[in-house]
mmCIF file of C-alpha atoms in Angstrom:
data_model
loop_
_atom_site.group_PDB
_atom_site.id
_atom_site.type_symbol
_atom_site.label_atom_id
_atom_site.label_comp_id
_atom_site.label_asym_id
_atom_site.label_seq_id
_atom_site.Cartn_x
_atom_site.Cartn_y
_atom_site.Cartn_z
ATOM 1 C CA MET A 1 0.065 -0.129 0.108
ATOM 2 C CA LEU A 2 1.002 3.392 -0.654
ATOM 3 C CA SER A 3 1.919 5.788 2.491
ATOM 4 C CA THR A 4 0.043 8.658 3.484
ATOM 5 C CA ARG A 5 2.868 11.126 2.622
ATOM 6 C CA LYS A 6 3.109 9.156 -1.119
ATOM 7 C CA ILE A 7 -0.504 9.778 -1.712
ATOM 8 C CA LEU A 8 -0.675 13.516 -0.560
ATOM 9 C CA PHE A 9 2.184 14.123 -2.852
ATOM 10 C CA TYR A 10 0.410 12.821 -5.761
ATOM 11 C CA VAL A 11 -3.010 14.124 -4.880
ATOM 12 C CA LEU A 12 -0.924 17.454 -4.793
ATOM 13 C CA PHE A 13 1.003 16.806 -7.869
ATOM 14 C CA ILE A 14 -2.611 15.905 -9.942
ATOM 15 C CA ILE A 15 -4.119 19.316 -8.458
ATOM 16 C CA ILE A 16 -1.152 21.154 -9.628
ATOM 17 C CA ILE A 17 -1.754 19.791 -12.873
ATOM 18 C CA ILE A 18 -5.110 20.498 -13.546
ATOM 19 C CA MET A 19 -4.494 24.176 -12.267
ATOM 20 C CA SER A 20 -1.769 24.680 -14.881
ATOM 21 C CA ALA A 21 -4.170 23.288 -17.426
ATOM 22 C CA VAL A 22 -7.081 25.699 -16.396
ATOM 23 C CA LEU A 23 -4.662 28.783 -16.269
ATOM 24 C CA TYR A 24 -3.133 27.781 -19.686
ATOM 25 C CA PHE A 25 -6.624 27.189 -21.601
ATOM 26 C CA LYS A 26 -8.078 29.963 -20.233
ATOM 27 C CA LYS A 27 -5.588 32.195 -21.508
ATOM 28 C CA VAL A 28 -5.513 30.383 -24.858
ATOM 29 C CA PHE A 29 -9.521 30.775 -24.824
ATOM 30 C CA ALA A 30 -9.041 34.602 -24.161
ATOM 31 C CA VAL A 31 -6.677 35.085 -26.910
ATOM 32 C CA GLU A 32 -9.070 32.835 -29.501
ATOM 33 C CA LYS A 33 -11.855 35.289 -29.073
ATOM 34 C CA THR A 34 -9.764 37.896 -30.748
ATOM 35 C CA GLY A 35 -6.775 35.969 -32.309
ATOM 36 C CA TYR A 36 -4.909 38.626 -30.310
ATOM 37 C CA TRP A 37 -4.492 41.357 -27.726
ATOM 38 C CA PRO A 38 -3.898 44.823 -28.400
ATOM 39 C CA ILE A 39 -0.745 44.858 -25.820
ATOM 40 C CA THR A 40 1.316 47.024 -28.313
ATOM 41 C CA GLU A 41 -1.057 48.050 -31.009
ATOM 42 C CA TRP A 42 -4.730 47.610 -32.466
ATOM 43 C CA LYS A 43 -5.237 45.697 -35.516
ATOM 44 C CA THR A 44 -8.002 46.462 -37.938
ATOM 45 C CA SER A 45 -10.541 44.249 -39.899
ATOM 46 C CA SER A 46 -13.210 45.143 -42.471
ATOM 47 C CA PRO A 47 -17.003 45.737 -40.848
ATOM 48 C CA GLU A 48 -18.258 42.789 -42.638
ATOM 49 C CA ALA A 49 -15.245 40.104 -41.323
ATOM 50 C CA GLU A 50 -16.695 41.174 -37.764
ATOM 51 C CA GLY A 51 -20.181 40.723 -38.809
ATOM 52 C CA VAL A 52 -20.761 44.434 -39.353
ATOM 53 C CA ASP A 53 -22.685 45.818 -42.270
ATOM 54 C CA SER A 54 -20.017 48.716 -43.953
ATOM 55 C CA VAL A 55 -22.880 50.685 -45.657
ATOM 56 C CA GLY A 56 -24.601 50.977 -42.068
ATOM 57 C CA LEU A 57 -21.257 52.069 -40.482
ATOM 58 C CA THR A 58 -20.846 54.601 -43.282
ATOM 59 C CA SER A 59 -24.119 56.084 -42.081
ATOM 60 C CA ALA A 60 -22.985 56.082 -38.649
ATOM 61 C CA VAL A 61 -19.873 57.804 -39.665
ATOM 62 C CA SER A 62 -21.634 60.566 -41.614
ATOM 63 C CA ALA A 63 -23.949 61.186 -38.401
ATOM 64 C CA LEU A 64 -20.563 62.071 -36.728
ATOM 65 C CA GLN A 65 -19.646 64.622 -38.885
ATOM 66 C CA GLY A 66 -20.474 68.394 -38.469
ATOM 67 C CA LYS A 67 -20.474 67.404 -34.492
ATOM 68 C CA ASN A 68 -16.968 69.010 -33.566
ATOM 69 C CA VAL A 69 -15.884 65.659 -33.271
ATOM 70 C CA HIS A 70 -11.918 65.138 -32.718
ATOM 71 C CA SER A 71 -11.349 61.467 -33.053
ATOM 72 C CA PHE A 72 -13.315 58.102 -33.007
ATOM 73 C CA LEU A 73 -12.998 54.475 -32.843
ATOM 74 C CA ILE A 74 -15.450 51.849 -33.488
ATOM 75 C CA ILE A 75 -13.949 48.271 -32.032
ATOM 76 C CA ARG A 76 -15.646 45.080 -32.667
ATOM 77 C CA ASN A 77 -14.113 41.467 -31.537
ATOM 78 C CA GLY A 78 -11.303 43.322 -30.799
ATOM 79 C CA TYR A 79 -10.675 44.700 -34.136
ATOM 80 C CA ILE A 80 -10.747 48.569 -35.377
ATOM 81 C CA ILE A 81 -13.391 48.512 -37.958
ATOM 82 C CA ALA A 82 -13.740 52.372 -38.306
ATOM 83 C CA GLU A 83 -11.854 55.054 -37.369
ATOM 84 C CA GLY A 84 -11.270 58.743 -37.752
ATOM 85 C CA TYR A 85 -9.074 62.113 -36.643
ATOM 86 C CA ASN A 86 -10.436 65.690 -37.701
ATOM 87 C CA GLU A 87 -7.978 68.117 -38.896
ATOM 88 C CA ASN A 88 -6.079 68.939 -36.010
ATOM 89 C CA ASN A 89 -5.902 65.287 -34.303
ATOM 90 C CA ASP A 90 -4.211 62.349 -35.313
ATOM 91 C CA GLN A 91 -3.211 58.737 -33.580
ATOM 92 C CA SER A 92 -0.700 60.186 -31.410
ATOM 93 C CA THR A 93 -2.674 63.060 -30.162
ATOM 94 C CA LYS A 94 -3.367 62.867 -26.532
ATOM 95 C CA GLN A 95 -6.763 63.833 -25.953
ATOM 96 C CA ASP A 96 -7.906 65.561 -22.608
ATOM 97 C CA ILE A 97 -10.859 63.083 -21.837
ATOM 98 C CA LEU A 98 -12.162 65.471 -18.863
ATOM 99 C CA SER A 99 -14.910 63.628 -16.972
ATOM 100 C CA ALA A 100 -14.467 60.395 -18.689
ATOM 101 C CA THR A 101 -11.319 60.563 -16.114
ATOM 102 C CA LYS A 102 -13.732 59.696 -13.155
ATOM 103 C CA SER A 103 -14.559 55.951 -14.469
ATOM 104 C CA VAL A 104 -10.506 55.533 -14.619
ATOM 105 C CA THR A 105 -10.668 56.396 -10.951
ATOM 106 C CA SER A 106 -13.544 54.298 -10.530
ATOM 107 C CA ALA A 107 -11.276 51.450 -11.579
ATOM 108 C CA LEU A 108 -8.231 52.173 -9.394
ATOM 109 C CA VAL A 109 -10.705 52.274 -6.284
ATOM 110 C CA GLY A 110 -11.719 48.654 -7.016
ATOM 111 C CA ILE A 111 -8.237 47.722 -7.536
ATOM 112 C CA ALA A 112 -7.047 49.119 -4.254
ATOM 113 C CA ILE A 113 -10.020 47.506 -2.427
ATOM 114 C CA ASN A 114 -9.037 43.973 -3.834
ATOM 115 C CA GLN A 115 -5.342 44.727 -2.719
ATOM 116 C CA HIS A 116 -6.703 45.491 0.648
ATOM 117 C CA LYS A 117 -5.662 48.916 0.637
ATOM 118 C CA ILE A 118 -8.793 50.493 1.012
ATOM 119 C CA GLY A 119 -11.335 48.514 3.197
ATOM 120 C CA ASP A 120 -14.446 48.477 1.093
ATOM 121 C CA VAL A 121 -17.112 51.035 -0.550
ATOM 122 C CA GLU A 122 -18.993 51.242 2.791
ATOM 123 C CA GLU A 123 -15.846 52.479 4.816
ATOM 124 C CA PRO A 124 -16.197 56.057 6.229
ATOM 125 C CA ILE A 125 -13.938 58.643 4.716
ATOM 126 C CA ALA A 126 -13.433 60.028 7.722
ATOM 127 C CA ASN A 127 -11.124 57.108 7.834
ATOM 128 C CA TYR A 128 -8.885 59.077 5.762
ATOM 129 C CA PHE A 129 -9.841 62.753 6.912
ATOM 130 C CA PRO A 130 -9.896 62.742 10.525
ATOM 131 C CA GLU A 131 -10.734 66.214 10.675
ATOM 132 C CA LEU A 132 -14.180 65.244 9.687
ATOM 133 C CA LEU A 133 -14.850 63.778 13.072
ATOM 134 C CA LYS A 134 -14.458 67.491 14.426
ATOM 135 C CA ASP A 135 -16.873 69.143 11.946
ATOM 136 C CA PRO A 136 -19.681 70.319 13.635
ATOM 137 C CA ASP A 137 -22.008 68.882 11.306
ATOM 138 C CA ALA A 138 -21.792 65.078 12.599
ATOM 139 C CA ARG A 139 -23.437 63.608 9.232
ATOM 140 C CA LYS A 140 -19.990 64.408 7.531
ATOM 141 C CA LYS A 141 -18.973 61.214 9.620
ATOM 142 C CA GLU A 142 -21.275 59.022 7.627
ATOM 143 C CA ILE A 143 -19.886 60.029 4.346
ATOM 144 C CA THR A 144 -18.772 56.506 2.634
ATOM 145 C CA VAL A 145 -16.508 55.422 -0.192
ATOM 146 C CA SER A 146 -19.569 54.431 -2.063
ATOM 147 C CA ASN A 147 -21.283 57.785 -1.546
ATOM 148 C CA LEU A 148 -18.457 59.279 -3.442
ATOM 149 C CA LEU A 149 -18.099 56.732 -6.033
ATOM 150 C CA THR A 150 -22.483 57.472 -6.492
ATOM 151 C CA MET A 151 -22.386 61.037 -6.310
ATOM 152 C CA THR A 152 -24.340 60.564 -3.024
ATOM 153 C CA SER A 153 -22.114 62.724 -0.576
ATOM 154 C CA GLY A 154 -24.429 65.079 0.315
ATOM 155 C CA LEU A 155 -21.817 67.714 -0.125
ATOM 156 C CA GLU A 156 -23.136 70.826 -1.764
ATOM 157 C CA TRP A 157 -21.977 71.330 -5.231
ATOM 158 C CA ASN A 158 -23.377 73.987 -7.568
ATOM 159 C CA ASN A 159 -23.206 72.841 -11.592
ATOM 160 C CA VAL A 160 -24.530 75.971 -12.931
ATOM 161 C CA ASN A 161 -21.627 77.361 -15.293
ATOM 162 C CA GLU A 162 -19.258 75.047 -13.072
ATOM 163 C CA ALA A 163 -19.576 77.359 -10.182
ATOM 164 C CA ALA A 164 -18.431 75.121 -7.483
ATOM 165 C CA THR A 165 -15.570 73.409 -9.746
ATOM 166 C CA ASN A 166 -14.285 77.151 -10.354
ATOM 167 C CA ASN A 167 -14.086 77.625 -6.788
ATOM 168 C CA MET A 168 -12.418 74.544 -5.950
ATOM 169 C CA ILE A 169 -9.774 75.311 -8.809
ATOM 170 C CA ASN A 170 -9.622 78.888 -7.383
ATOM 171 C CA SER A 171 -9.176 77.756 -3.559
ATOM 172 C CA GLN A 172 -5.692 77.368 -2.536
ATOM 173 C CA ASP A 173 -6.060 73.664 -1.214
ATOM 174 C CA TRP A 174 -8.820 71.737 -3.137
ATOM 175 C CA ILE A 175 -9.291 68.938 -0.299
ATOM 176 C CA GLN A 176 -9.804 71.324 2.389
ATOM 177 C CA TYR A 177 -12.078 73.184 0.502
ATOM 178 C CA LEU A 178 -13.993 70.188 -0.447
ATOM 179 C CA LEU A 179 -14.071 68.720 3.279
ATOM 180 C CA GLY A 180 -15.545 72.086 4.268
ATOM 181 C CA LEU A 181 -18.526 72.373 2.083
ATOM 182 C CA PRO A 182 -21.565 72.197 3.773
ATOM 183 C CA LEU A 183 -24.089 69.193 3.390
ATOM 184 C CA SER A 184 -27.205 70.168 1.069
ATOM 185 C CA ALA A 185 -28.773 66.815 1.793
ATOM 186 C CA ASP A 186 -27.799 63.686 4.165
ATOM 187 C CA PRO A 187 -25.505 61.257 2.719
ATOM 188 C CA ARG A 188 -26.702 58.553 0.334
ATOM 189 C CA THR A 189 -30.332 60.408 -0.234
ATOM 190 C CA GLN A 190 -29.763 62.554 -3.383
ATOM 191 C CA PHE A 191 -27.753 62.441 -6.405
ATOM 192 C CA VAL A 192 -25.687 65.503 -7.236
ATOM 193 C CA TYR A 193 -22.963 65.284 -10.203
ATOM 194 C CA SER A 194 -19.867 66.661 -8.565
ATOM 195 C CA ASN A 195 -16.161 67.012 -9.765
ATOM 196 C CA GLY A 196 -15.715 67.122 -5.761
ATOM 197 C CA GLY A 197 -16.146 63.581 -4.819
ATOM 198 C CA PRO A 198 -14.091 61.696 -7.257
ATOM 199 C CA HIS A 199 -11.199 64.212 -6.391
ATOM 200 C CA LEU A 200 -11.548 63.030 -2.492
ATOM 201 C CA LEU A 201 -11.481 59.685 -4.028
ATOM 202 C CA SER A 202 -7.880 60.591 -5.649
ATOM 203 C CA ALA A 203 -6.517 61.823 -2.575
ATOM 204 C CA ILE A 204 -7.988 58.680 -0.618
ATOM 205 C CA LEU A 205 -5.801 56.386 -3.041
ATOM 206 C CA GLN A 206 -3.041 58.250 -2.423
ATOM 207 C CA LYS A 207 -3.314 58.142 1.227
ATOM 208 C CA ALA A 208 -3.991 54.572 1.031
ATOM 209 C CA THR A 209 -1.241 53.628 -1.529
ATOM 210 C CA ASN A 210 1.610 55.983 -0.349
ATOM 211 C CA GLU A 211 1.753 57.233 -4.363
ATOM 212 C CA THR A 212 -0.532 59.840 -6.224
ATOM 213 C CA GLU A 213 -3.297 58.104 -8.316
ATOM 214 C CA ALA A 214 -1.406 58.791 -11.560
ATOM 215 C CA ALA A 215 1.687 56.833 -10.462
ATOM 216 C CA TYR A 216 -0.609 54.036 -9.025
ATOM 217 C CA ALA A 217 -2.595 54.057 -12.303
ATOM 218 C CA GLN A 218 0.767 53.597 -14.356
ATOM 219 C CA LYS A 219 1.466 50.489 -12.439
ATOM 220 C CA VAL A 220 -1.783 48.644 -11.509
ATOM 221 C CA LEU A 221 -4.017 49.647 -14.438
ATOM 222 C CA PHE A 222 -1.834 51.685 -17.593
ATOM 223 C CA GLN A 223 1.144 49.336 -17.632
ATOM 224 C CA PRO A 224 -0.487 45.980 -17.864
ATOM 225 C CA ILE A 225 -2.514 46.658 -20.576
ATOM 226 C CA GLY A 226 0.306 48.342 -22.460
ATOM 227 C CA ILE A 227 -0.481 52.289 -22.037
ATOM 228 C CA GLN A 228 2.408 54.286 -21.553
ATOM 229 C CA ASP A 229 1.945 57.774 -22.386
ATOM 230 C CA VAL A 230 -0.331 59.576 -20.620
ATOM 231 C CA THR A 231 -0.179 62.911 -18.695
ATOM 232 C CA TRP A 232 -2.566 63.506 -15.285
ATOM 233 C CA ASP A 233 -3.142 67.092 -14.239
ATOM 234 C CA ALA A 234 -2.709 67.511 -10.338
ATOM 235 C CA ASP A 235 -3.945 70.048 -7.805
ATOM 236 C CA PRO A 236 -1.754 72.828 -6.229
ATOM 237 C CA GLN A 237 -0.670 70.425 -3.522
ATOM 238 C CA GLY A 238 0.148 67.557 -6.045
ATOM 239 C CA VAL A 239 -3.035 65.358 -5.745
ATOM 240 C CA SER A 240 -3.955 63.857 -9.132
ATOM 241 C CA ILE A 241 -7.084 65.207 -10.239
ATOM 242 C CA GLY A 242 -9.716 62.236 -9.619
ATOM 243 C CA SER A 243 -12.534 63.999 -11.623
ATOM 244 C CA PHE A 244 -10.764 65.296 -14.536
ATOM 245 C CA GLY A 245 -7.235 66.126 -16.116
ATOM 246 C CA LEU A 246 -6.253 62.664 -17.776
ATOM 247 C CA HIS A 247 -4.713 63.276 -21.217
ATOM 248 C CA ILE A 248 -4.562 60.185 -23.307
ATOM 249 C CA THR A 249 -4.721 58.900 -26.871
ATOM 250 C CA THR A 250 -7.630 57.777 -28.349
ATOM 251 C CA ARG A 251 -6.187 54.138 -29.015
ATOM 252 C CA ASP A 252 -5.051 53.761 -25.531
ATOM 253 C CA ILE A 253 -8.170 54.792 -23.567
ATOM 254 C CA ALA A 254 -9.928 52.210 -25.769
ATOM 255 C CA LYS A 255 -7.921 49.890 -24.056
ATOM 256 C CA PHE A 256 -9.252 50.888 -21.072
ATOM 257 C CA GLY A 257 -12.686 49.989 -22.588
ATOM 258 C CA TYR A 258 -11.742 46.929 -23.891
ATOM 259 C CA LEU A 259 -10.493 45.514 -20.876
ATOM 260 C CA TYR A 260 -13.802 46.333 -18.976
ATOM 261 C CA LEU A 261 -15.401 44.704 -22.136
ATOM 262 C CA ASN A 262 -13.385 41.608 -20.983
ATOM 263 C CA GLU A 263 -14.482 41.613 -17.318
ATOM 264 C CA GLY A 264 -11.105 43.033 -16.200
ATOM 265 C CA GLU A 265 -9.126 40.266 -17.587
ATOM 266 C CA TRP A 266 -6.167 41.131 -20.143
ATOM 267 C CA ASP A 267 -4.194 38.658 -22.338
ATOM 268 C CA GLY A 268 -5.231 35.925 -19.439
ATOM 269 C CA ASP A 269 -3.888 38.060 -16.495
ATOM 270 C CA ARG A 270 -6.664 39.727 -13.893
ATOM 271 C CA VAL A 271 -6.172 43.772 -13.771
ATOM 272 C CA VAL A 272 -9.525 44.753 -12.635
ATOM 273 C CA PRO A 273 -11.548 42.381 -10.242
ATOM 274 C CA LYS A 274 -14.437 41.024 -12.241
ATOM 275 C CA ASP A 275 -16.734 41.408 -9.351
ATOM 276 C CA TRP A 276 -15.701 45.406 -9.210
ATOM 277 C CA ILE A 277 -16.663 45.536 -12.764
ATOM 278 C CA THR A 278 -20.198 43.963 -12.271
ATOM 279 C CA GLU A 279 -21.051 46.130 -9.029
ATOM 280 C CA SER A 280 -19.548 49.201 -10.591
ATOM 281 C CA THR A 281 -21.724 49.241 -13.614
ATOM 282 C CA GLN A 282 -25.117 48.267 -11.519
ATOM 283 C CA ARG A 283 -27.650 50.596 -11.782
ATOM 284 C CA THR A 284 -26.919 51.805 -8.270
ATOM 285 C CA ILE A 285 -28.666 55.508 -9.090
ATOM 286 C CA GLU A 286 -31.863 55.361 -11.208
ATOM 287 C CA PHE A 287 -32.902 58.474 -12.879
ATOM 288 C CA GLN A 288 -36.626 58.200 -12.816
ATOM 289 C CA ASP A 289 -37.158 61.669 -14.179
ATOM 290 C CA ARG A 290 -34.223 61.549 -16.461
ATOM 291 C CA ASN A 291 -33.498 64.764 -15.101
ATOM 292 C CA ILE A 292 -29.686 64.352 -16.196
ATOM 293 C CA HIS A 293 -30.126 63.250 -19.798
ATOM 294 C CA PRO A 294 -32.722 61.335 -21.764
ATOM 295 C CA SER A 295 -30.239 58.777 -22.859
ATOM 296 C CA GLU A 296 -28.826 58.119 -19.477
ATOM 297 C CA GLU A 297 -30.931 55.723 -17.491
ATOM 298 C CA ALA A 298 -28.663 55.406 -14.374
ATOM 299 C CA TYR A 299 -25.598 55.979 -12.430
ATOM 300 C CA GLY A 300 -23.118 53.189 -11.137
ATOM 301 C CA TYR A 301 -19.458 53.783 -9.891
ATOM 302 C CA LEU A 302 -18.593 56.615 -11.699
ATOM 303 C CA TRP A 303 -20.126 55.092 -14.913
ATOM 304 C CA TRP A 304 -23.201 55.898 -16.742
ATOM 305 C CA LEU A 305 -25.734 53.510 -17.636
ATOM 306 C CA HIS A 306 -27.544 54.150 -20.704
ATOM 307 C CA ALA A 307 -31.371 53.769 -21.348
ATOM 308 C CA SER A 308 -32.806 50.710 -22.604
ATOM 309 C CA GLU A 309 -35.857 50.499 -24.909
ATOM 310 C CA ASP A 310 -37.914 48.687 -22.260
ATOM 311 C CA THR A 311 -36.131 48.757 -18.495
ATOM 312 C CA ASN A 312 -37.725 45.127 -17.899
ATOM 313 C CA ASN A 313 -36.473 43.412 -21.004
ATOM 314 C CA LYS A 314 -33.037 42.343 -20.026
ATOM 315 C CA ASN A 315 -32.317 41.144 -23.336
ATOM 316 C CA SER A 316 -32.613 44.951 -24.745
ATOM 317 C CA GLU A 317 -30.064 45.840 -27.293
ATOM 318 C CA LEU A 318 -29.155 49.038 -25.023
ATOM 319 C CA SER A 319 -29.576 47.341 -21.518
ATOM 320 C CA THR A 320 -26.275 46.484 -20.812
ATOM 321 C CA ILE A 321 -24.270 49.319 -22.413
ATOM 322 C CA TYR A 322 -22.369 51.623 -20.112
ATOM 323 C CA SER A 323 -20.183 54.409 -20.808
ATOM 324 C CA ALA A 324 -17.217 56.989 -19.182
ATOM 325 C CA ASN A 325 -18.653 60.354 -20.365
ATOM 326 C CA GLY A 326 -16.723 64.028 -20.294
ATOM 327 C CA SER A 327 -17.734 67.415 -20.918
ATOM 328 C CA GLY A 328 -17.908 68.179 -24.777
ATOM 329 C CA GLY A 329 -18.763 64.523 -25.579
ATOM 330 C CA GLN A 330 -15.702 62.718 -24.486
ATOM 331 C CA SER A 331 -17.069 58.839 -24.584
ATOM 332 C CA VAL A 332 -15.752 55.282 -23.812
ATOM 333 C CA ILE A 333 -19.024 53.221 -24.749
ATOM 334 C CA VAL A 334 -18.740 49.671 -23.331
ATOM 335 C CA MET A 335 -21.525 47.804 -25.476
ATOM 336 C CA PRO A 336 -21.180 43.814 -23.946
ATOM 337 C CA LYS A 337 -23.794 42.719 -25.851
ATOM 338 C CA GLN A 338 -22.374 43.768 -29.225
ATOM 339 C CA ASN A 339 -18.529 42.738 -28.516
ATOM 340 C CA MET A 340 -17.802 46.682 -28.956
ATOM 341 C CA VAL A 341 -16.265 49.502 -27.787
ATOM 342 C CA VAL A 342 -16.790 53.151 -29.676
ATOM 343 C CA VAL A 343 -14.574 55.706 -28.239
ATOM 344 C CA ILE A 344 -15.379 59.381 -29.156
ATOM 345 C CA THR A 345 -13.442 62.629 -28.326
ATOM 346 C CA ALA A 346 -15.352 65.860 -29.384
ATOM 347 C CA ASN A 347 -15.602 69.561 -28.528
ATOM 348 C CA ASN A 348 -19.922 69.288 -28.492
ATOM 349 C CA ASN A 349 -22.214 71.418 -26.619
ATOM 350 C CA ASP A 350 -23.909 68.126 -26.096
ATOM 351 C CA SER A 351 -22.011 65.843 -23.817
ATOM 352 C CA PHE A 352 -24.023 62.912 -24.678
ATOM 353 C CA PHE A 353 -24.591 63.448 -28.213
ATOM 354 C CA ALA A 354 -23.024 60.431 -29.765
ATOM 355 C CA ASP A 355 -25.748 58.366 -27.639
ATOM 356 C CA PRO A 356 -28.631 58.519 -30.720
ATOM 357 C CA ILE A 357 -25.968 57.704 -33.243
ATOM 358 C CA ILE A 358 -24.979 54.610 -31.133
ATOM 359 C CA GLU A 359 -28.427 53.423 -30.976
ATOM 360 C CA SER A 360 -29.838 54.516 -34.363
ATOM 361 C CA LYS A 361 -26.778 53.820 -36.659
ATOM 362 C CA VAL A 362 -24.223 51.851 -35.069
ATOM 363 C CA ILE A 363 -26.355 49.193 -33.284
ATOM 364 C CA PRO A 364 -28.529 48.624 -36.535
ATOM 365 C CA ALA A 365 -25.471 48.392 -38.764
ATOM 366 C CA ILE A 366 -24.228 45.078 -36.541
ATOM 367 C CA LYS A 367 -25.913 42.178 -38.381
ATOM 368 C CA SER A 368 -24.064 38.932 -37.290
ATOM 369 C CA ASN A 369 -21.682 37.735 -34.653
ATOM 370 C CA LYS A 370 -20.307 35.879 -37.420
ATOM 371 C CA THR A 371 -18.293 36.871 -40.561
ATOM 372 C CA LEU A 372 -20.635 38.396 -43.365
ATOM 373 C CA PRO A 373 -20.165 38.246 -47.172
ATOM 374 C CA ALA A 374 -17.288 40.627 -48.514
ATOM 375 C CA ASN A 375 -18.587 43.726 -49.557
ATOM 376 C CA PRO A 376 -15.684 45.531 -51.693
ATOM 377 C CA LYS A 377 -18.186 48.559 -52.929
ATOM 378 C CA GLY A 378 -19.532 49.185 -49.529
ATOM 379 C CA ASP A 379 -16.021 48.769 -47.864
ATOM 380 C CA ASN A 380 -14.607 51.185 -50.518
ATOM 381 C CA VAL A 381 -17.041 53.820 -49.615
ATOM 382 C CA LEU A 382 -16.542 53.492 -45.842
ATOM 383 C CA LYS A 383 -12.890 54.249 -46.420
ATOM 384 C CA MET A 384 -13.673 57.181 -48.427
ATOM 385 C CA LYS A 385 -15.935 58.772 -45.864
ATOM 386 C CA LEU A 386 -13.147 58.044 -43.121
ATOM 387 C CA GLN A 387 -10.673 59.928 -45.364
ATOM 388 C CA THR A 388 -12.790 63.050 -45.886
ATOM 389 C CA PHE A 389 -13.272 62.986 -41.817
ATOM 390 C CA LYS A 390 -9.816 64.405 -41.968
ATOM 391 C CA GLU A 391 -11.146 67.548 -43.520
ATOM 392 C CA GLU A 392 -13.486 68.220 -40.221
ATOM 393 C CA LYS A 393 -12.808 71.087 -38.106
ATOM 394 C CA ASP A 394 -14.427 72.603 -34.955
ATOM 395 C CA THR A 395 -17.044 75.231 -35.604
ATOM 396 C CA LEU A 396 -17.297 76.413 -32.093
#
């Protein structure tokens, strides 16, 4: 008979073999879904090869013209099927993605929680800002990390003409200015879109990781997915701006969207916890009266959730779409049902101008999850349309 020690040895050996095989095939499967990972650069494909009608896609590109679009990418199955830049931009131009930065901050909070650097979303922010414990308004002790993620801190914020943002920027110490704001509502009871909360999250990340949000992002988020060249503005005290200020190329921020499309995995490695992506893109805050924007139905953890044709229909074409959005029309739109990522940078008066184009033009152009018959004529028309996009210029 085999000794107990030998039996344990064989069992352990078999477990190691099985685990190695699972990890190997998981990585192979991840690559086979697209054929590659855009670690250094994206690959291109024809629309029909990715199940998209090139004629319909041409209509979508036409709809983007005249909208002060600076750049756009349409990616399906991991391949760029349409890309355009106006006269002042190209692939190397670092775009100011403004409030789309907030969704990057969300990802970093999730990573920090997974690394046990931040407790959890219900942790009081007073753990990082003990001065709140002495504030005359005792309700400030109740503000949590989740309140900052969902814009429900209760801290007073006036978005008319960016009044509160300008006051923050003009203050000598942004963090102390934010902590000193009065409460206009109890924490967790009211959604008020704010540039203050996400900036406090950046300060929390800095306290929790002992490095700026920008440095932390480079190590745990950007470098793992092949993003090298970014700049991130900071406040006067050197705290990376958690609400805006990230400058990054269109192709690189598309990698961030593609990371989320793949539930936080990249080339077989886990970058953002899958549970965090699920949690942060849930409809945490419902806009019952659509007082924010008609095409946005809800808000997650610094992510916008798109409206569906039927909120009770979980199979709706729009039911799973979510996006990082910034003023002027900066958008990183993640479309899980369509296996698609759309990135747009612009200078438009409507920050959500692209939503109707996605709904009425891009989604209808998707005809299959399989390859369509080649359409050389339609593909040539699309290429010509993309060439003319280079002649676009801002009219504002």
